[in-house]
mmCIF file of C-alpha atoms in Angstrom:
data_model
loop_
_atom_site.group_PDB
_atom_site.id
_atom_site.type_symbol
_atom_site.label_atom_id
_atom_site.label_comp_id
_atom_site.label_asym_id
_atom_site.label_seq_id
_atom_site.Cartn_x
_atom_site.Cartn_y
_atom_site.Cartn_z
ATOM 1 C CA UNK A 50 -132.849 -141.620 160.453
ATOM 2 C CA UNK A 51 -132.197 -143.194 156.999
ATOM 3 C CA UNK A 52 -129.025 -145.869 157.727
ATOM 4 C CA UNK A 53 -125.864 -143.191 156.885
ATOM 5 C CA UNK A 54 -123.045 -145.790 158.000
ATOM 6 C CA UNK A 55 -120.785 -148.310 156.071
ATOM 7 C CA UNK A 56 -121.346 -151.034 158.606
ATOM 8 C CA UNK A 57 -125.268 -149.991 158.686
ATOM 9 C CA UNK A 58 -125.001 -150.981 154.875
ATOM 10 C CA UNK A 59 -123.336 -153.922 155.252
ATOM 11 C CA UNK A 60 -125.421 -155.435 157.753
ATOM 12 C CA UNK A 61 -128.153 -154.803 155.816
ATOM 13 C CA UNK A 62 -127.703 -156.514 152.149
ATOM 14 C CA UNK A 63 -129.693 -159.439 151.970
ATOM 15 C CA UNK A 64 -132.425 -158.417 154.169
ATOM 16 C CA UNK A 65 -134.060 -160.950 155.776
ATOM 17 C CA UNK A 66 -131.844 -163.653 153.572
ATOM 18 C CA UNK A 67 -128.723 -165.269 155.397
ATOM 19 C CA UNK A 68 -125.350 -163.751 154.461
ATOM 20 C CA UNK A 69 -124.798 -167.215 152.873
ATOM 21 C CA UNK A 70 -127.376 -167.152 150.458
ATOM 22 C CA UNK A 71 -126.993 -163.790 149.333
ATOM 23 C CA UNK A 72 -124.728 -164.664 146.462
ATOM 24 C CA UNK A 73 -126.932 -167.828 145.430
ATOM 25 C CA UNK A 74 -130.000 -164.991 145.070
ATOM 26 C CA UNK A 75 -128.077 -162.639 143.472
ATOM 27 C CA UNK A 76 -127.467 -165.073 140.673
ATOM 28 C CA UNK A 77 -130.905 -166.565 140.517
ATOM 29 C CA UNK A 78 -132.447 -162.789 140.117
ATOM 30 C CA UNK A 79 -129.838 -161.655 137.307
ATOM 31 C CA UNK A 80 -130.890 -164.699 135.422
ATOM 32 C CA UNK A 81 -134.824 -163.597 135.389
ATOM 33 C CA UNK A 82 -133.242 -160.737 133.095
ATOM 34 C CA UNK A 83 -132.534 -160.724 129.349
ATOM 35 C CA UNK A 84 -129.035 -159.849 129.996
ATOM 36 C CA UNK A 85 -128.521 -163.140 131.438
ATOM 37 C CA UNK A 86 -130.925 -165.370 128.982
ATOM 38 C CA UNK A 87 -134.120 -164.582 130.715
ATOM 39 C CA UNK A 88 -137.555 -163.256 129.125
ATOM 40 C CA UNK A 89 -140.322 -160.610 129.734
ATOM 41 C CA UNK A 90 -142.950 -163.551 130.071
ATOM 42 C CA UNK A 91 -140.795 -165.476 132.611
ATOM 43 C CA UNK A 92 -140.715 -162.333 134.889
ATOM 44 C CA UNK A 93 -144.166 -161.777 134.835
ATOM 45 C CA UNK A 94 -144.921 -165.751 135.936
ATOM 46 C CA UNK A 95 -142.618 -165.525 139.006
ATOM 47 C CA UNK A 96 -143.098 -161.627 139.786
ATOM 48 C CA UNK A 97 -143.406 -162.491 143.332
ATOM 49 C CA UNK A 98 -140.210 -164.139 143.662
ATOM 50 C CA UNK A 99 -138.354 -161.568 141.346
ATOM 51 C CA UNK A 100 -139.287 -158.744 143.272
ATOM 52 C CA UNK A 101 -138.894 -159.775 146.881
ATOM 53 C CA UNK A 102 -134.983 -160.895 145.620
ATOM 54 C CA UNK A 103 -134.539 -157.887 144.333
ATOM 55 C CA UNK A 104 -135.697 -156.239 147.551
ATOM 56 C CA UNK A 105 -133.654 -157.940 149.603
ATOM 57 C CA UNK A 106 -130.781 -157.284 147.847
ATOM 58 C CA UNK A 107 -131.093 -153.449 147.600
ATOM 59 C CA UNK A 108 -133.200 -152.023 150.253
ATOM 60 C CA UNK A 109 -130.263 -151.675 152.074
ATOM 61 C CA UNK A 110 -128.276 -149.554 149.233
ATOM 62 C CA UNK A 111 -131.438 -147.577 148.414
ATOM 63 C CA UNK A 112 -131.610 -146.054 152.180
ATOM 64 C CA UNK A 113 -127.893 -145.640 152.359
ATOM 65 C CA UNK A 114 -127.584 -143.585 148.633
ATOM 66 C CA UNK A 115 -131.412 -142.282 148.167
ATOM 67 C CA UNK A 116 -133.007 -141.925 151.918
ATOM 68 C CA UNK A 117 -135.947 -143.685 153.459
ATOM 69 C CA UNK A 118 -138.457 -142.191 149.715
ATOM 70 C CA UNK A 119 -137.230 -144.456 147.098
ATOM 71 C CA UNK A 120 -138.431 -142.564 144.302
ATOM 72 C CA UNK A 121 -137.404 -139.080 142.390
ATOM 73 C CA UNK A 122 -139.357 -135.946 141.809
ATOM 74 C CA UNK A 123 -139.921 -133.156 139.290
ATOM 75 C CA UNK A 124 -137.131 -130.143 140.867
ATOM 76 C CA UNK A 125 -136.846 -126.773 141.004
ATOM 77 C CA UNK A 126 -133.566 -124.733 140.519
ATOM 78 C CA UNK A 127 -132.215 -123.906 143.999
ATOM 79 C CA UNK A 128 -134.416 -126.624 145.656
ATOM 80 C CA UNK A 129 -132.843 -129.878 147.179
ATOM 81 C CA UNK A 130 -133.296 -133.381 146.580
ATOM 82 C CA UNK A 131 -134.509 -134.281 149.890
ATOM 83 C CA UNK A 132 -137.024 -130.781 149.380
ATOM 84 C CA UNK A 133 -138.241 -132.087 145.991
ATOM 85 C CA UNK A 134 -139.291 -135.530 147.076
ATOM 86 C CA UNK A 135 -141.318 -134.088 149.829
ATOM 87 C CA UNK A 136 -142.970 -131.239 147.623
ATOM 88 C CA UNK A 137 -143.344 -134.491 145.265
ATOM 89 C CA UNK A 138 -144.642 -136.289 147.986
ATOM 90 C CA UNK A 139 -146.918 -133.320 149.174
ATOM 91 C CA UNK A 140 -148.484 -133.067 145.302
ATOM 92 C CA UNK A 141 -150.364 -136.424 145.864
ATOM 93 C CA UNK A 142 -151.763 -135.863 149.047
ATOM 94 C CA UNK A 143 -153.161 -132.435 147.754
ATOM 95 C CA UNK A 144 -154.102 -134.026 144.318
ATOM 96 C CA UNK A 145 -156.014 -136.438 146.535
ATOM 97 C CA UNK A 146 -157.639 -133.875 148.809
ATOM 98 C CA UNK A 147 -156.493 -135.985 152.063
ATOM 99 C CA UNK A 148 -157.651 -134.722 155.319
ATOM 100 C CA UNK A 149 -157.532 -136.390 158.782
ATOM 101 C CA UNK A 150 -159.966 -139.038 159.589
ATOM 102 C CA UNK A 151 -159.572 -140.335 156.384
ATOM 103 C CA UNK A 152 -158.562 -144.137 155.984
ATOM 104 C CA UNK A 153 -155.636 -144.093 152.614
ATOM 105 C CA UNK A 154 -153.705 -147.212 150.895
ATOM 106 C CA UNK A 155 -150.302 -146.921 149.711
ATOM 107 C CA UNK A 156 -149.427 -149.363 147.082
ATOM 108 C CA UNK A 157 -146.042 -150.672 147.593
ATOM 109 C CA UNK A 158 -144.946 -148.574 149.912
ATOM 110 C CA UNK A 159 -141.168 -149.458 150.516
ATOM 111 C CA UNK A 160 -139.819 -149.111 153.871
ATOM 112 C CA UNK A 161 -142.248 -146.030 154.515
ATOM 113 C CA UNK A 162 -141.017 -142.458 153.103
ATOM 114 C CA UNK A 163 -143.746 -141.238 151.326
ATOM 115 C CA UNK A 164 -146.165 -142.960 153.928
ATOM 116 C CA UNK A 165 -145.145 -141.138 156.895
ATOM 117 C CA UNK A 166 -144.252 -138.130 155.118
ATOM 118 C CA UNK A 167 -147.978 -137.894 153.623
ATOM 119 C CA UNK A 168 -149.346 -138.902 156.765
ATOM 120 C CA UNK A 169 -147.658 -135.964 158.632
ATOM 121 C CA UNK A 170 -149.039 -133.297 155.758
ATOM 122 C CA UNK A 171 -152.480 -134.677 155.802
ATOM 123 C CA UNK A 172 -153.477 -136.378 159.169
ATOM 124 C CA UNK A 173 -154.926 -139.481 157.341
ATOM 125 C CA UNK A 174 -154.352 -142.471 158.583
ATOM 126 C CA UNK A 175 -152.319 -144.577 156.526
ATOM 127 C CA UNK A 176 -152.092 -148.591 155.376
ATOM 128 C CA UNK A 177 -148.800 -149.125 153.039
ATOM 129 C CA UNK A 178 -148.948 -152.800 151.798
ATOM 130 C CA UNK A 179 -146.039 -154.205 150.879
ATOM 131 C CA UNK A 180 -145.088 -158.108 149.822
ATOM 132 C CA UNK A 181 -141.194 -158.161 151.714
ATOM 133 C CA UNK A 182 -141.135 -159.063 155.046
ATOM 134 C CA UNK A 183 -137.368 -157.058 155.542
ATOM 135 C CA UNK A 184 -138.811 -153.752 154.096
ATOM 136 C CA UNK A 185 -142.162 -154.267 156.622
ATOM 137 C CA UNK A 186 -139.710 -154.626 159.779
ATOM 138 C CA UNK A 187 -137.204 -151.459 158.717
ATOM 139 C CA UNK A 188 -140.248 -149.545 158.090
ATOM 140 C CA UNK A 189 -141.818 -150.184 161.347
ATOM 141 C CA UNK A 190 -138.715 -149.543 162.902
ATOM 142 C CA UNK A 191 -138.790 -146.091 161.362
ATOM 143 C CA UNK A 192 -142.051 -145.361 162.465
ATOM 144 C CA UNK A 193 -141.569 -145.913 165.827
ATOM 145 C CA UNK A 194 -138.271 -143.381 165.572
ATOM 146 C CA UNK A 195 -140.561 -140.663 163.853
ATOM 147 C CA UNK A 196 -143.435 -141.284 166.684
ATOM 148 C CA UNK A 197 -146.542 -142.023 163.722
ATOM 149 C CA UNK A 198 -147.274 -145.615 164.819
ATOM 150 C CA UNK A 199 -150.825 -144.910 165.282
ATOM 151 C CA UNK A 200 -151.122 -143.107 162.112
ATOM 152 C CA UNK A 201 -149.489 -145.607 160.013
ATOM 153 C CA UNK A 202 -149.289 -148.930 159.971
ATOM 154 C CA UNK A 203 -148.150 -152.142 157.095
ATOM 155 C CA UNK A 204 -150.022 -155.267 155.994
ATOM 156 C CA UNK A 205 -147.516 -158.188 154.305
ATOM 157 C CA UNK A 206 -149.229 -158.630 151.149
ATOM 158 C CA UNK A 207 -149.352 -159.073 147.249
ATOM 159 C CA UNK A 208 -151.163 -155.964 146.249
ATOM 160 C CA UNK A 209 -152.215 -158.159 143.525
ATOM 161 C CA UNK A 210 -154.815 -159.992 145.827
ATOM 162 C CA UNK A 211 -154.815 -157.784 148.830
ATOM 163 C CA UNK A 212 -156.368 -158.945 151.427
ATOM 164 C CA UNK A 213 -159.123 -155.744 152.326
ATOM 165 C CA UNK A 214 -163.065 -155.929 151.925
ATOM 166 C CA UNK A 215 -164.380 -154.405 148.807
ATOM 167 C CA UNK A 216 -165.164 -150.215 148.973
ATOM 168 C CA UNK A 217 -162.507 -150.451 152.040
ATOM 169 C CA UNK A 218 -160.334 -146.911 151.603
ATOM 170 C CA UNK A 219 -160.942 -143.186 151.192
ATOM 171 C CA UNK A 220 -158.205 -142.699 148.909
ATOM 172 C CA UNK A 221 -155.064 -144.961 147.529
ATOM 173 C CA UNK A 222 -151.439 -143.882 145.929
ATOM 174 C CA UNK A 223 -148.656 -145.487 144.500
ATOM 175 C CA UNK A 224 -145.335 -143.775 144.006
ATOM 176 C CA UNK A 225 -143.454 -145.594 141.411
ATOM 177 C CA UNK A 226 -144.511 -148.935 142.485
ATOM 178 C CA UNK A 227 -147.156 -150.831 140.421
ATOM 179 C CA UNK A 228 -144.395 -151.089 137.688
ATOM 180 C CA UNK A 229 -143.342 -154.083 139.571
ATOM 181 C CA UNK A 230 -146.976 -155.908 138.703
ATOM 182 C CA UNK A 231 -146.646 -158.349 135.733
ATOM 183 C CA UNK A 232 -150.050 -157.400 134.698
ATOM 184 C CA UNK A 233 -151.252 -153.719 134.672
ATOM 185 C CA UNK A 234 -155.421 -154.127 134.224
ATOM 186 C CA UNK A 235 -155.480 -156.739 137.066
ATOM 187 C CA UNK A 236 -153.250 -154.516 139.410
ATOM 188 C CA UNK A 237 -155.483 -151.268 138.652
ATOM 189 C CA UNK A 238 -158.879 -153.698 139.231
ATOM 190 C CA UNK A 239 -157.675 -154.275 142.450
ATOM 191 C CA UNK A 240 -156.997 -150.826 143.524
ATOM 192 C CA UNK A 241 -160.757 -150.495 142.100
ATOM 193 C CA UNK A 242 -162.149 -153.138 144.130
ATOM 194 C CA UNK A 243 -160.642 -151.955 147.628
ATOM 195 C CA UNK A 244 -161.466 -148.367 146.829
ATOM 196 C CA UNK A 245 -164.834 -146.913 147.846
ATOM 197 C CA UNK A 246 -167.232 -145.052 145.238
ATOM 198 C CA UNK A 247 -166.545 -141.707 144.082
ATOM 199 C CA UNK A 248 -162.943 -141.826 145.692
ATOM 200 C CA UNK A 249 -159.657 -141.153 143.374
ATOM 201 C CA UNK A 250 -156.552 -143.167 142.740
ATOM 202 C CA UNK A 251 -153.295 -141.380 141.953
ATOM 203 C CA UNK A 252 -150.171 -142.633 140.957
ATOM 204 C CA UNK A 253 -146.660 -141.961 139.647
ATOM 205 C CA UNK A 254 -145.939 -144.286 137.168
ATOM 206 C CA UNK A 255 -142.566 -146.250 135.260
ATOM 207 C CA UNK A 256 -143.264 -146.083 131.195
ATOM 208 C CA UNK A 257 -141.581 -146.234 128.107
ATOM 209 C CA UNK A 258 -142.457 -142.558 126.327
ATOM 210 C CA UNK A 259 -143.551 -142.373 122.529
ATOM 211 C CA UNK A 260 -139.792 -141.654 121.667
ATOM 212 C CA UNK A 261 -138.901 -145.470 122.488
ATOM 213 C CA UNK A 262 -138.356 -147.831 119.010
ATOM 214 C CA UNK A 263 -138.712 -151.240 119.940
ATOM 215 C CA UNK A 264 -136.762 -151.940 116.917
ATOM 216 C CA UNK A 265 -133.763 -149.715 118.223
ATOM 217 C CA UNK A 266 -131.179 -152.353 119.587
ATOM 218 C CA UNK A 267 -129.573 -148.966 122.085
ATOM 219 C CA UNK A 268 -133.413 -148.354 123.557
ATOM 220 C CA UNK A 269 -133.837 -152.211 124.176
ATOM 221 C CA UNK A 270 -130.550 -152.471 125.916
ATOM 222 C CA UNK A 271 -131.270 -148.942 128.124
ATOM 223 C CA UNK A 272 -134.662 -150.379 128.999
ATOM 224 C CA UNK A 273 -132.787 -153.923 129.775
ATOM 225 C CA UNK A 274 -130.786 -152.498 131.957
ATOM 226 C CA UNK A 275 -133.239 -150.575 133.724
ATOM 227 C CA UNK A 276 -135.522 -153.739 134.352
ATOM 228 C CA UNK A 277 -132.495 -155.261 135.603
ATOM 229 C CA UNK A 278 -131.611 -152.794 137.948
ATOM 230 C CA UNK A 279 -134.994 -152.399 139.246
ATOM 231 C CA UNK A 280 -136.520 -155.397 139.694
ATOM 232 C CA UNK A 281 -139.179 -154.941 136.928
ATOM 233 C CA UNK A 282 -140.985 -157.339 134.962
ATOM 234 C CA UNK A 283 -141.592 -155.335 132.220
ATOM 235 C CA UNK A 284 -141.951 -151.654 131.505
ATOM 236 C CA UNK A 285 -145.701 -150.311 129.672
ATOM 237 C CA UNK A 286 -145.892 -147.258 127.893
ATOM 238 C CA UNK A 287 -148.104 -144.594 129.138
ATOM 239 C CA UNK A 288 -150.980 -145.371 126.744
ATOM 240 C CA UNK A 289 -150.582 -148.830 128.188
ATOM 241 C CA UNK A 290 -151.272 -147.901 131.624
ATOM 242 C CA UNK A 291 -153.929 -145.107 130.312
ATOM 243 C CA UNK A 292 -155.872 -148.102 128.620
ATOM 244 C CA UNK A 293 -155.316 -150.202 131.661
ATOM 245 C CA UNK A 294 -157.176 -147.877 134.211
ATOM 246 C CA UNK A 295 -160.049 -147.363 131.422
ATOM 247 C CA UNK A 296 -160.660 -151.371 131.152
ATOM 248 C CA UNK A 297 -160.446 -151.685 135.370
ATOM 249 C CA UNK A 298 -163.114 -149.044 135.342
ATOM 250 C CA UNK A 299 -161.558 -145.715 136.436
ATOM 251 C CA UNK A 300 -162.707 -142.285 135.065
ATOM 252 C CA UNK A 301 -159.617 -140.268 133.987
ATOM 253 C CA UNK A 302 -159.709 -136.926 136.217
ATOM 254 C CA UNK A 303 -156.107 -136.119 134.656
ATOM 255 C CA UNK A 304 -152.706 -137.517 133.435
ATOM 256 C CA UNK A 305 -149.398 -136.393 132.186
ATOM 257 C CA UNK A 306 -145.819 -136.917 132.122
ATOM 258 C CA UNK A 307 -144.821 -134.628 134.448
ATOM 259 C CA UNK A 308 -141.086 -134.981 133.778
ATOM 260 C CA UNK A 309 -141.690 -133.352 130.968
ATOM 261 C CA UNK A 310 -141.822 -129.756 132.602
ATOM 262 C CA UNK A 311 -139.498 -130.313 135.373
ATOM 263 C CA UNK A 312 -136.880 -127.280 135.693
ATOM 264 C CA UNK A 313 -134.492 -129.567 136.711
ATOM 265 C CA UNK A 314 -134.115 -132.961 134.980
ATOM 266 C CA UNK A 315 -135.061 -135.833 137.401
ATOM 267 C CA UNK A 316 -132.415 -137.914 136.265
ATOM 268 C CA UNK A 317 -129.593 -135.183 137.515
ATOM 269 C CA UNK A 318 -128.940 -136.846 141.019
ATOM 270 C CA UNK A 319 -127.882 -139.969 139.325
ATOM 271 C CA UNK A 320 -125.715 -138.164 136.554
ATOM 272 C CA UNK A 321 -121.705 -138.994 137.005
ATOM 273 C CA UNK A 322 -121.477 -135.536 135.245
ATOM 274 C CA UNK A 323 -123.013 -133.564 138.026
ATOM 275 C CA UNK A 324 -121.414 -133.168 141.941
ATOM 276 C CA UNK A 325 -123.352 -132.303 144.709
ATOM 277 C CA UNK A 326 -122.804 -132.299 148.397
ATOM 278 C CA UNK A 327 -126.334 -132.757 149.032
ATOM 279 C CA UNK A 328 -126.330 -136.289 146.911
ATOM 280 C CA UNK A 329 -122.820 -136.590 147.136
ATOM 281 C CA UNK A 330 -122.972 -140.419 147.650
ATOM 282 C CA UNK A 331 -124.800 -140.913 144.165
ATOM 283 C CA UNK A 332 -122.113 -138.780 142.185
ATOM 284 C CA UNK A 333 -119.098 -140.445 140.331
ATOM 285 C CA UNK A 334 -117.090 -139.989 143.455
ATOM 286 C CA UNK A 335 -119.445 -141.191 145.809
ATOM 287 C CA UNK A 336 -120.360 -144.142 144.249
ATOM 288 C CA UNK A 337 -116.119 -144.807 143.554
ATOM 289 C CA UNK A 338 -115.807 -144.970 147.517
ATOM 290 C CA UNK A 339 -119.044 -146.957 147.902
ATOM 291 C CA UNK A 340 -117.942 -149.637 144.988
ATOM 292 C CA UNK A 341 -114.567 -149.769 147.157
ATOM 293 C CA UNK A 342 -115.763 -149.362 150.538
ATOM 294 C CA UNK A 343 -118.403 -152.619 149.515
ATOM 295 C CA UNK A 344 -115.551 -154.329 148.317
ATOM 296 C CA UNK A 345 -113.492 -154.248 151.082
ATOM 297 C CA UNK A 346 -116.354 -155.240 153.603
ATOM 298 C CA UNK A 347 -117.369 -158.371 151.764
ATOM 299 C CA UNK A 348 -113.441 -159.313 151.759
ATOM 300 C CA UNK A 349 -113.411 -158.618 155.253
ATOM 301 C CA UNK A 350 -116.179 -160.439 155.802
ATOM 302 C CA UNK A 351 -118.761 -157.677 157.151
ATOM 303 C CA UNK A 352 -120.414 -157.554 154.092
ATOM 304 C CA UNK A 353 -121.862 -161.136 152.182
ATOM 305 C CA UNK A 354 -120.520 -162.405 149.107
ATOM 306 C CA UNK A 355 -122.158 -161.097 146.278
ATOM 307 C CA UNK A 356 -122.238 -157.715 147.877
ATOM 308 C CA UNK A 357 -120.361 -156.246 145.276
ATOM 309 C CA UNK A 358 -123.045 -157.935 142.413
ATOM 310 C CA UNK A 359 -125.888 -155.840 143.393
ATOM 311 C CA UNK A 360 -123.598 -152.691 143.712
ATOM 312 C CA UNK A 361 -122.858 -153.402 140.197
ATOM 313 C CA UNK A 362 -125.976 -154.028 138.973
ATOM 314 C CA UNK A 363 -127.451 -150.694 140.260
ATOM 315 C CA UNK A 364 -124.584 -148.543 138.832
ATOM 316 C CA UNK A 365 -125.499 -150.133 135.566
ATOM 317 C CA UNK A 366 -129.143 -149.534 136.084
ATOM 318 C CA UNK A 367 -128.458 -145.688 137.071
ATOM 319 C CA UNK A 368 -126.317 -144.997 134.144
ATOM 320 C CA UNK A 369 -129.079 -146.810 132.027
ATOM 321 C CA UNK A 370 -131.810 -144.633 133.453
ATOM 322 C CA UNK A 371 -130.065 -141.325 132.654
ATOM 323 C CA UNK A 372 -129.469 -142.424 129.563
ATOM 324 C CA UNK A 373 -133.253 -143.262 129.138
ATOM 325 C CA UNK A 374 -134.043 -139.621 130.582
ATOM 326 C CA UNK A 375 -131.423 -137.929 128.326
ATOM 327 C CA UNK A 376 -132.941 -139.970 124.969
ATOM 328 C CA UNK A 377 -136.623 -138.862 126.448
ATOM 329 C CA UNK A 378 -137.047 -142.176 125.819
ATOM 330 C CA UNK A 379 -138.366 -143.253 129.882
ATOM 331 C CA UNK A 380 -139.963 -141.310 132.579
ATOM 332 C CA UNK A 381 -140.206 -142.386 136.214
ATOM 333 C CA UNK A 382 -143.238 -139.845 136.442
ATOM 334 C CA UNK A 383 -145.990 -140.568 134.703
ATOM 335 C CA UNK A 384 -148.601 -138.952 137.226
ATOM 336 C CA UNK A 385 -152.335 -139.695 136.297
ATOM 337 C CA UNK A 386 -155.456 -138.777 138.744
ATOM 338 C CA UNK A 387 -158.319 -141.358 138.077
ATOM 339 C CA UNK A 388 -161.931 -141.523 140.410
ATOM 340 C CA UNK A 389 -164.107 -144.760 140.460
ATOM 341 C CA UNK A 390 -167.393 -143.893 139.655
ATOM 342 C CA UNK A 391 -170.042 -143.256 142.115
ATOM 343 C CA UNK A 392 -172.277 -146.339 140.902
#
């Protein structure tokens, strides 16, 4: 039951913000990023404000263009984007061995697309933690529509400082969300704290690859545009994530960039040279229609001033993701399965 109409999109831009606050929020958000004079240390110091502003602004666009699950997926030939996303989520449940009766945490749950799918698939009870009020409100509505209220719930909190006791959860997962953390070690330490001994944490991380050259200006431009368009304080390398997990205390079961062996490129739905009726809204023509629709709705006052600015930096980010994927310098699917020791 994703929002599918133009008026749904228009009414959702800005999340819980007042309509007249949207443009100034866009301007403040943009100033955190390098293209507008910001730097990584400032983004990390103000990550809560930055990420909240980002998701207030973009959630409506995400749901309109992508659906309820805000992530990429490895994809087989002949498989639809929606099918691949579900399989991607089922893979996490299978790796963690989820089953009925378990108490599971989804770190950075968005509007709960993966949470609902994994709960239905596994029978586990899943709590989503999210610090954005609009996304939680929307997630609760979607839980009610999907009739999973008893199995799925939300807690509004910062996943860097979770309001849970030590050793609370039987399993924890994060799907392309902990990339918003200002410090990977502190983030993983907090996840380690609330996970029961002997249990596992699985995640997909956004990472730069070994092919990324920090001295290459084009690589830095692509990285900066991905950060701007996706609310990121920075992007870690896979090696940095792996070391952070070890410092946090986890034992590594296995880790791999699962994007490498995907039969179809993960960035294919965003590629403007591709056309798909199933993913029409993110094709070049679909983006053109959305761009002009948003322009018209903003002109008529049905969408708040600043909506076009949000559409613009999301399009720029989509193009940067495609560039990063083609050049092999970025992956949204560095997967790892790690365990908290028994002792």
